[in-house]
CSV table of C-alpha atoms (C1' of nucleotides) in Angstrom, one decimal:
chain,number,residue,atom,x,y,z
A,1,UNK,CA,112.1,87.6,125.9
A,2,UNK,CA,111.6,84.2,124.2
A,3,UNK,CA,112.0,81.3,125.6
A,4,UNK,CA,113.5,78.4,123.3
A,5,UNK,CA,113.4,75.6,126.2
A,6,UNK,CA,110.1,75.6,127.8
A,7,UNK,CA,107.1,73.9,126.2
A,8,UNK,CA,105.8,76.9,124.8
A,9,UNK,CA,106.2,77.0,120.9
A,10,UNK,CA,108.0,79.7,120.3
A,11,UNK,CA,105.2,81.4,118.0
A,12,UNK,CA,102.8,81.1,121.1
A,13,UNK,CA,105.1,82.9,122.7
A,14,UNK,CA,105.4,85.8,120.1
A,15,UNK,CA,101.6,86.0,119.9
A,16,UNK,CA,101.4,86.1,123.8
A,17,UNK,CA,103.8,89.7,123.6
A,18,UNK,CA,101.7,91.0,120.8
A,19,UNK,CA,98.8,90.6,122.3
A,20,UNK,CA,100.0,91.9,125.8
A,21,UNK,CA,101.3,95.1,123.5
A,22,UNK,CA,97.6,95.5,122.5
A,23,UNK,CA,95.9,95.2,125.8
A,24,UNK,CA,99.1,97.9,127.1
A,25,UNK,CA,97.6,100.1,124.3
A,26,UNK,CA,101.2,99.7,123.0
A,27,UNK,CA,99.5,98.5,119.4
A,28,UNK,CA,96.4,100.8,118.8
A,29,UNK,CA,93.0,99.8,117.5
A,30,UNK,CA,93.1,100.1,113.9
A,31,UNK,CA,96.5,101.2,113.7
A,32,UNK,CA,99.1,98.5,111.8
A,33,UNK,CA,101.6,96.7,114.5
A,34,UNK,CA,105.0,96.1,113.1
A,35,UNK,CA,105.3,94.3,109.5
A,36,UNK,CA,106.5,90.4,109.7
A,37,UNK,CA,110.2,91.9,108.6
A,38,UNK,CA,110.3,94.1,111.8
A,39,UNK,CA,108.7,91.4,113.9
A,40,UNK,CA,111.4,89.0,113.2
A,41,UNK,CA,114.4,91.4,113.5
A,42,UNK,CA,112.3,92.0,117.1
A,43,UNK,CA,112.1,88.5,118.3
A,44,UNK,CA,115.2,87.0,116.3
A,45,UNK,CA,113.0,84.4,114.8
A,46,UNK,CA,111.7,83.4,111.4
A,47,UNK,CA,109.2,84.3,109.0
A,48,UNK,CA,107.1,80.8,109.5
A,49,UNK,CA,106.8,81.8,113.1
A,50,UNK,CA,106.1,85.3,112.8
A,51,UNK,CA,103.5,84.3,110.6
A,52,UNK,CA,102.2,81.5,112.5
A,53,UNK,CA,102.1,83.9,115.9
A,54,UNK,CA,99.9,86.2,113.6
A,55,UNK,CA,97.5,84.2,112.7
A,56,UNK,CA,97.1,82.8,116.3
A,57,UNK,CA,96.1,86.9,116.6
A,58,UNK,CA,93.9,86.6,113.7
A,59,UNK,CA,91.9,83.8,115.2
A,60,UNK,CA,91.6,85.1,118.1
A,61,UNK,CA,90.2,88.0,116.4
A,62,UNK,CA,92.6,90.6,117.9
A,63,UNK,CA,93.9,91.7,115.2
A,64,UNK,CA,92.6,91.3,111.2
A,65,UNK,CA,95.2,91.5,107.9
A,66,UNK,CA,95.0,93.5,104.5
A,67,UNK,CA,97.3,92.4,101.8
A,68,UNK,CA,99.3,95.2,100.8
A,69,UNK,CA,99.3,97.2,103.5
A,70,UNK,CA,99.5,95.3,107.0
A,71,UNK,CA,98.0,94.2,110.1
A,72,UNK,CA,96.1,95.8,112.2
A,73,UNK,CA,94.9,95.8,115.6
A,74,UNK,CA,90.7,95.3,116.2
A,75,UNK,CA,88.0,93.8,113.9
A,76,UNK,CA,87.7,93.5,110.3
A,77,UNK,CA,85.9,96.4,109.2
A,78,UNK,CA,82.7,94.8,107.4
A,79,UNK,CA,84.0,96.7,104.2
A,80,UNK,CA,85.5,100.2,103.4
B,1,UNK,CA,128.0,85.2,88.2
B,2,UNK,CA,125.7,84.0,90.8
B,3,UNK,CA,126.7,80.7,92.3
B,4,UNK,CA,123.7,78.6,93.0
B,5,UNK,CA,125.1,75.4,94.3
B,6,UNK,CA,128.6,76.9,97.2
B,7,UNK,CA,127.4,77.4,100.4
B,8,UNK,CA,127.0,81.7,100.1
B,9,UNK,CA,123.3,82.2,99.9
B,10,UNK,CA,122.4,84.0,96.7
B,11,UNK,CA,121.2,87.4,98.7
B,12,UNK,CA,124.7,87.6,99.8
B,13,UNK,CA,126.4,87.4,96.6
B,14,UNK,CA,123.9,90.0,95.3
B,15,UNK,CA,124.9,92.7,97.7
B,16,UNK,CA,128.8,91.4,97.4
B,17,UNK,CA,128.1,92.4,93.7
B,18,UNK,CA,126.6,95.5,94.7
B,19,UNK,CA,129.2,96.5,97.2
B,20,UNK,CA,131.9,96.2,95.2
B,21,UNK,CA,130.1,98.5,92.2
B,22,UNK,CA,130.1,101.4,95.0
B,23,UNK,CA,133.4,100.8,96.1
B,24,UNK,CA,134.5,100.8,92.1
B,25,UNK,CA,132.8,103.9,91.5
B,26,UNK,CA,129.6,102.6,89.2
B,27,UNK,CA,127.2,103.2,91.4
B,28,UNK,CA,127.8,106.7,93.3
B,29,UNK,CA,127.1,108.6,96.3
B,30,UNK,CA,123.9,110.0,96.6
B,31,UNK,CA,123.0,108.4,93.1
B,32,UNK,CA,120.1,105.7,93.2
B,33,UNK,CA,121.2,102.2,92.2
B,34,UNK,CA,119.3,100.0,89.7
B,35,UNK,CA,115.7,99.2,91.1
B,36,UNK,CA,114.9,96.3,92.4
B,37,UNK,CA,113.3,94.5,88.9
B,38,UNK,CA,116.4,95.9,87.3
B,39,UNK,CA,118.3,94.2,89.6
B,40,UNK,CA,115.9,91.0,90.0
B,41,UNK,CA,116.4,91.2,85.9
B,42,UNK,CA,119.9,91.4,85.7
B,43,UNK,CA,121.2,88.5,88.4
B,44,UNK,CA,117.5,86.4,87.3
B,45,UNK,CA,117.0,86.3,90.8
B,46,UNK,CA,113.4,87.0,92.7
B,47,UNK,CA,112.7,90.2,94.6
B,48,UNK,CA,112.4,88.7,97.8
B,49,UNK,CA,116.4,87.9,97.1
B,50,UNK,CA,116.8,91.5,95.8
B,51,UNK,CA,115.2,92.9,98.8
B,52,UNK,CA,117.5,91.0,101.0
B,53,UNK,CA,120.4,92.4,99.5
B,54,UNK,CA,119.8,95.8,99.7
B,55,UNK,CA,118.3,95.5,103.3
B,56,UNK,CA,122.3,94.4,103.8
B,57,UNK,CA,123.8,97.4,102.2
B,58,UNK,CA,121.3,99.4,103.8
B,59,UNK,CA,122.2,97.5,107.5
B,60,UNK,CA,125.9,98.0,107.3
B,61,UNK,CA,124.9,101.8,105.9
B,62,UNK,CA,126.2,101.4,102.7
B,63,UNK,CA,122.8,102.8,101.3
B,64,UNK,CA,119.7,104.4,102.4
B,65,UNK,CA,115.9,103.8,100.5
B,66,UNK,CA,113.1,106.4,99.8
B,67,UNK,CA,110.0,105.2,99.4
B,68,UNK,CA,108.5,105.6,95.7
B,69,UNK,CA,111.9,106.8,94.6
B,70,UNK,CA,114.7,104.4,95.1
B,71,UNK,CA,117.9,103.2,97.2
B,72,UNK,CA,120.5,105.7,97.2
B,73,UNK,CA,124.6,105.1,97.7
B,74,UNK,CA,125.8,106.7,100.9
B,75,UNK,CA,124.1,107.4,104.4
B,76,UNK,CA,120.6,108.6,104.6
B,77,UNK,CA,120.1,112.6,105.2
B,78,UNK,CA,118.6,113.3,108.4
B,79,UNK,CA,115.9,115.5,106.9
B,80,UNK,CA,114.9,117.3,104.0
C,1,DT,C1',92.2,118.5,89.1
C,2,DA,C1',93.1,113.8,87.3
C,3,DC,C1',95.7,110.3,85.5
C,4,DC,C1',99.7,107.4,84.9
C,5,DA,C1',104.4,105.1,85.3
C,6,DT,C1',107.9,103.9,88.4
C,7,DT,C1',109.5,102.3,92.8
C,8,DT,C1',109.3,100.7,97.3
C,9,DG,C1',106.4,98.4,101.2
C,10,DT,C1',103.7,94.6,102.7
C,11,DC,C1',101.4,90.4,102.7
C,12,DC,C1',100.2,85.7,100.6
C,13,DG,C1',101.4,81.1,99.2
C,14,DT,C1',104.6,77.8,98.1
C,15,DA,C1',108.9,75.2,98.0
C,16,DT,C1',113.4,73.2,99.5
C,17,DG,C1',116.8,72.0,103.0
C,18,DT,C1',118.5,71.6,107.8
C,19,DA,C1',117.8,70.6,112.6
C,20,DT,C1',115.7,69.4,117.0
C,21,DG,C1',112.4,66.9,120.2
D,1,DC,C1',106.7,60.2,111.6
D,2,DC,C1',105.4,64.7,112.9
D,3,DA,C1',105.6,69.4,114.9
D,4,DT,C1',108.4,73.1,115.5
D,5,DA,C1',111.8,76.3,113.9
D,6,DC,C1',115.3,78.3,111.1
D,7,DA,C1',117.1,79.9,106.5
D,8,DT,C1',116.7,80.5,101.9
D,9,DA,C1',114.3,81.4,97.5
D,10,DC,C1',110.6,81.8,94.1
D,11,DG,C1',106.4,84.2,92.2
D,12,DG,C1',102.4,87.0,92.7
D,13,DA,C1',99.1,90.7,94.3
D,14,DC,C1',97.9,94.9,96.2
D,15,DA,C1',99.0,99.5,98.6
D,16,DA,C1',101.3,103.8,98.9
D,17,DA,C1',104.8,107.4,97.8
D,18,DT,C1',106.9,109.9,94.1
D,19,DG,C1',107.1,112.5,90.0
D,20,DG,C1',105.5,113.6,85.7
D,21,DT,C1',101.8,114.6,82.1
DNA sequence: TACCATTTGTCCGTATGTATG
DNA sequence: CCATACATACGGACAAATGGT
């Protein structure tokens, strides 16, 4: 599923699946995808790139992050 | 009785420690083990290390967690 | 009902060391 | 040298479940 000898970094590559999940519907809107622990027992990779995939997410706005409790497919909600 | 400087990362040595207290008898089945800042206290290691050692008992099925109550010895009950 | 302590779950930031391209 | 990637380890903050007062 990952590719470790293209020229695609690895944590592209792990943001590229998660946001393919979230266009399937696989990852709902404002419903937490997997936590960084399960993400890397998924792919087999480490927490930097786990980390790095999901802020590629966050940037793109796809998915936003509260401390404590996860990420979570959508926008930030403007408060709560 | 944790060895900083060998090659066994300190996680490892942590659940060795642990393992070996089941097997002996001190912690037992279906009895919670020391929480994680007991434990974190008692080897002066971090939690992240702690959290790593249990999630290796709990991977080879030597214990089971529940959340907001603690890790137990033995295999987790299918339901309750 | 409300509050509180304990415990685990999750994320954040940082740091060190190794290795590859 | 630098980016990527892995593995390990530390410390902190907040969230949520549990159980008791």
């Amino acid at each position: 599923m990952i590719d470790r000898e293209g020229p695609t970094p690895v944590y592209v590559q792990v943001a590229d699946v998660i946001a393919a999940r979230i266009a399937e519907g696989t990852y709902v809107a404002n419903r937490p995808i997997p936590s960084e622990i399960r993400l890397q027992q998924e792919f087999g990779v480490a927490r930097d790139t786990v980390r790095a995939a999901v802020g590629l997410l966050r940037t793109r706005g796809l998915v936003f992050t509260v401390r404590g409790k996860g990420t979570y497919v959508g926008a930030a909600p403007d408060l709560e």
